[in-house]
Coordinates of C-alpha atoms in Angstrom, one line a residue:
X1 CA 18.0 29.0 -1.6
X2 CA 16.3 31.2 -4.4
X3 CA 15.0 29.4 -7.6
X4 CA 14.1 30.8 -11.0
X5 CA 10.3 30.1 -11.7
X6 CA 9.7 29.3 -15.3
X7 CA 6.3 29.2 -16.6
X8 CA 5.9 26.5 -19.2
X9 CA 2.9 28.2 -20.9
X10 CA 5.3 31.2 -21.8
X11 CA 8.0 29.1 -23.5
X12 CA 8.8 28.5 -27.2
X13 CA 9.1 24.9 -28.2
X14 CA 13.0 25.2 -28.5
X15 CA 13.2 26.6 -25.0
X16 CA 10.9 24.1 -23.5
X17 CA 13.0 21.3 -25.3
X18 CA 16.3 22.7 -23.7
X19 CA 14.8 22.6 -20.3
X20 CA 13.7 19.1 -20.7
X21 CA 17.2 17.8 -21.9
X22 CA 18.8 20.0 -19.5
X23 CA 17.0 18.6 -16.6
X24 CA 16.0 15.1 -17.3
X25 CA 19.7 13.8 -17.1
X26 CA 21.3 11.3 -17.5
X27 CA 19.2 10.1 -20.4
X28 CA 20.1 6.4 -21.6
X29 CA 20.3 6.1 -25.3
X30 CA 18.2 3.6 -27.2
X31 CA 20.3 2.8 -30.2
X32 CA 17.5 1.3 -32.5
X33 CA 17.8 -0.9 -35.6
X34 CA 15.0 -1.3 -37.9
X35 CA 14.3 -2.8 -41.5
X36 CA 12.6 -1.2 -44.3
X37 CA 10.0 -3.1 -46.6
X38 CA 12.9 -3.1 -49.1
X39 CA 15.1 -5.0 -46.7
X40 CA 17.4 -1.9 -46.1
X41 CA 18.6 -1.8 -42.4
X42 CA 18.5 1.6 -40.4
X43 CA 20.4 2.5 -37.4
X44 CA 19.4 5.6 -34.8
X45 CA 19.8 6.8 -31.5
X46 CA 17.0 8.2 -29.5
X47 CA 17.5 9.6 -25.9
X48 CA 13.8 10.1 -24.9
X49 CA 13.5 6.5 -23.9
X50 CA 12.6 4.4 -20.9
X51 CA 11.0 1.5 -19.6
X52 CA 7.1 1.4 -19.0
X53 CA 6.0 -1.7 -17.3
X54 CA 7.3 -5.3 -16.7
X55 CA 4.2 -7.3 -17.3
X56 CA 4.6 -7.6 -20.3
X57 CA 8.1 -6.0 -20.5
X58 CA 7.5 -2.8 -22.5
X59 CA 9.8 0.1 -23.6
X60 CA 8.7 3.7 -24.8
X61 CA 10.7 5.9 -27.2
X62 CA 9.7 9.1 -28.2
X63 CA 10.6 10.0 -31.9
X64 CA 10.6 13.4 -33.3
X65 CA 9.8 14.2 -37.1
X66 CA 12.5 15.4 -39.5
X67 CA 12.6 18.8 -41.3
X68 CA 13.3 18.3 -44.9
X69 CA 13.5 20.6 -47.9
X70 CA 11.3 19.6 -50.9
X71 CA 11.9 20.1 -54.5
X72 CA 10.0 23.4 -54.4
X73 CA 12.4 24.6 -51.6
X74 CA 9.7 24.8 -48.9
X75 CA 10.5 22.8 -45.7
X76 CA 8.2 19.8 -44.4
X77 CA 8.2 17.6 -41.6
X78 CA 8.3 13.8 -42.6
X79 CA 8.6 10.7 -40.4
X80 CA 12.3 9.5 -39.7
X81 CA 13.3 6.0 -41.4
X82 CA 12.9 4.5 -37.8
X83 CA 9.3 5.4 -37.7
X84 CA 8.4 4.7 -41.3
X85 CA 10.1 1.2 -40.8
X86 CA 8.1 0.5 -37.5
X87 CA 4.8 1.6 -39.1
X88 CA 5.5 -0.8 -41.8
X89 CA 6.8 -3.9 -40.0
X90 CA 6.3 -3.1 -36.3
X91 CA 9.8 -4.8 -35.4
X92 CA 12.8 -3.4 -33.8
X93 CA 16.0 -4.1 -31.8
X94 CA 16.8 -1.5 -29.1
X95 CA 20.7 -1.9 -28.0
X96 CA 22.3 -0.2 -25.2
X97 CA 25.8 1.6 -26.4
X98 CA 28.6 1.8 -24.2
X99 CA 30.7 4.7 -24.1
X100 CA 33.2 3.3 -26.5
X101 CA 30.3 3.6 -29.1
X102 CA 30.3 7.3 -28.7
X103 CA 31.2 8.1 -32.2
X104 CA 29.3 5.6 -33.8
X105 CA 26.2 6.8 -31.9
X106 CA 26.7 10.3 -33.4
X107 CA 27.6 9.1 -36.9
X108 CA 24.3 7.0 -36.7
X109 CA 22.3 10.1 -35.9
X110 CA 23.1 12.0 -38.8
X111 CA 20.3 12.5 -41.4
X112 CA 21.4 10.1 -44.3
X113 CA 19.8 8.4 -47.4
X114 CA 18.8 5.0 -46.9
X115 CA 21.8 2.7 -47.4
X116 CA 21.9 -1.2 -47.6
X117 CA 25.5 -1.1 -46.2
X118 CA 24.8 1.5 -43.3
X119 CA 25.8 -0.8 -40.5
X120 CA 29.2 -1.8 -42.3
X121 CA 29.8 1.8 -43.2
X122 CA 29.4 2.5 -39.6
X123 CA 32.2 0.0 -38.7
X124 CA 30.3 -2.9 -37.5
X125 CA 31.5 -6.4 -38.4
X126 CA 29.5 -8.6 -35.9
X127 CA 25.9 -8.2 -37.4
X128 CA 23.6 -10.9 -36.5
X129 CA 19.9 -11.8 -37.6
X130 CA 17.3 -11.2 -35.0
X131 CA 16.0 -14.2 -33.1
X132 CA 12.5 -13.0 -32.6
X133 CA 12.3 -10.3 -35.3
X134 CA 13.5 -9.9 -38.7
X135 CA 15.8 -7.0 -37.9
X136 CA 19.6 -7.1 -37.8
X137 CA 21.3 -7.0 -34.4
X138 CA 24.6 -5.6 -33.5
X139 CA 26.8 -8.3 -32.2
X140 CA 29.1 -5.6 -30.7
X141 CA 26.8 -4.2 -28.3
X142 CA 26.5 -5.7 -24.6
X143 CA 23.0 -5.7 -24.5
X144 CA 20.1 -5.7 -26.9
X145 CA 16.3 -6.1 -26.7
X146 CA 14.3 -7.6 -29.6
X147 CA 10.7 -5.9 -29.6
X148 CA 7.6 -5.6 -31.5
X149 CA 5.6 -2.3 -31.6
X150 CA 2.3 -2.3 -29.6
X151 CA 1.3 1.3 -30.2
X152 CA 2.6 4.4 -32.1
X153 CA 0.8 7.5 -30.4
X154 CA 1.2 11.1 -31.9
X155 CA 1.8 13.4 -29.1
X156 CA 2.1 17.3 -28.9
X157 CA 2.4 19.9 -31.9
X158 CA 4.1 19.2 -34.2
X159 CA 3.6 15.4 -33.2
X160 CA 6.2 13.1 -32.1
X161 CA 5.8 9.6 -32.4
X162 CA 5.6 7.9 -28.7
X163 CA 6.4 4.3 -29.5
X164 CA 5.2 1.6 -27.0
X165 CA 7.1 -1.7 -27.8
X166 CA 7.1 -5.0 -26.2
X167 CA 10.3 -6.7 -25.4
X168 CA 10.2 -10.2 -26.9
X169 CA 13.7 -11.3 -25.7
X170 CA 17.0 -10.1 -24.5
X171 CA 20.7 -10.7 -25.7
X172 CA 23.3 -10.1 -22.9
X173 CA 27.0 -10.9 -23.5
X174 CA 27.4 -13.7 -21.0
X175 CA 30.4 -12.3 -19.1
X176 CA 28.2 -9.6 -17.7
X177 CA 25.6 -11.7 -16.0
X178 CA 26.3 -12.0 -12.3
X179 CA 24.0 -14.2 -10.3
X180 CA 21.5 -13.3 -13.3
X181 CA 21.8 -9.7 -13.0
X182 CA 23.6 -7.2 -15.0
X183 CA 25.7 -4.3 -13.3
X184 CA 25.6 -1.3 -15.1
X185 CA 29.6 -1.0 -14.7
X186 CA 29.9 -4.1 -17.2
X187 CA 27.7 -2.1 -19.8
X188 CA 29.5 1.2 -19.1
X189 CA 26.4 2.8 -20.9
X190 CA 26.6 6.1 -23.0
X191 CA 24.1 8.7 -21.8
X192 CA 23.0 12.2 -23.0
X193 CA 23.6 15.2 -20.4
X194 CA 21.6 18.1 -22.1
X195 CA 23.9 21.0 -22.4
X196 CA 26.8 19.1 -21.8
X197 CA 26.3 16.5 -24.7
X198 CA 27.4 13.0 -24.0
X199 CA 28.5 11.7 -20.9
X200 CA 32.4 11.5 -20.8

């Protein structure tokens, strides 16, 4: 069997990104709600997401910056709403979307202005207050983890924000619990598959 040899030092950032997302598959999606200092909720999906440790239970999210055109026409990189909100409050809720949420996940990833009615506009009717954090929770999600930021670490060039967040508590739909465990089939989790897009 022969293999192509690809030296990371020779790659553009775009090509390295393509190889990462095509080879780290499937990638779970952290569907994250946060709240701005003005009380505006935000929902966004992130697929560079994993667990880090169980003591204390800690998650990691990697969040890139967004390219925006200024009034002078020049492009600049800015923190996404999620990171700006996390820097301000340090609170978030990570939901695990099911495959039936695919269209809502895609829509929530669009670059849109902050909107107090974003969650309703995305079709959610069961919006609950957080228990441990002051962030709204999507009642339609089978699993949600309420978290508090431990660290935000800049990594790379241009820098992405590596967010380390401690899980304060879980919300799990009761019918999913089997002897205290949560079979993945019950969640029917949505995942990213690189060049193939989303899991079907």
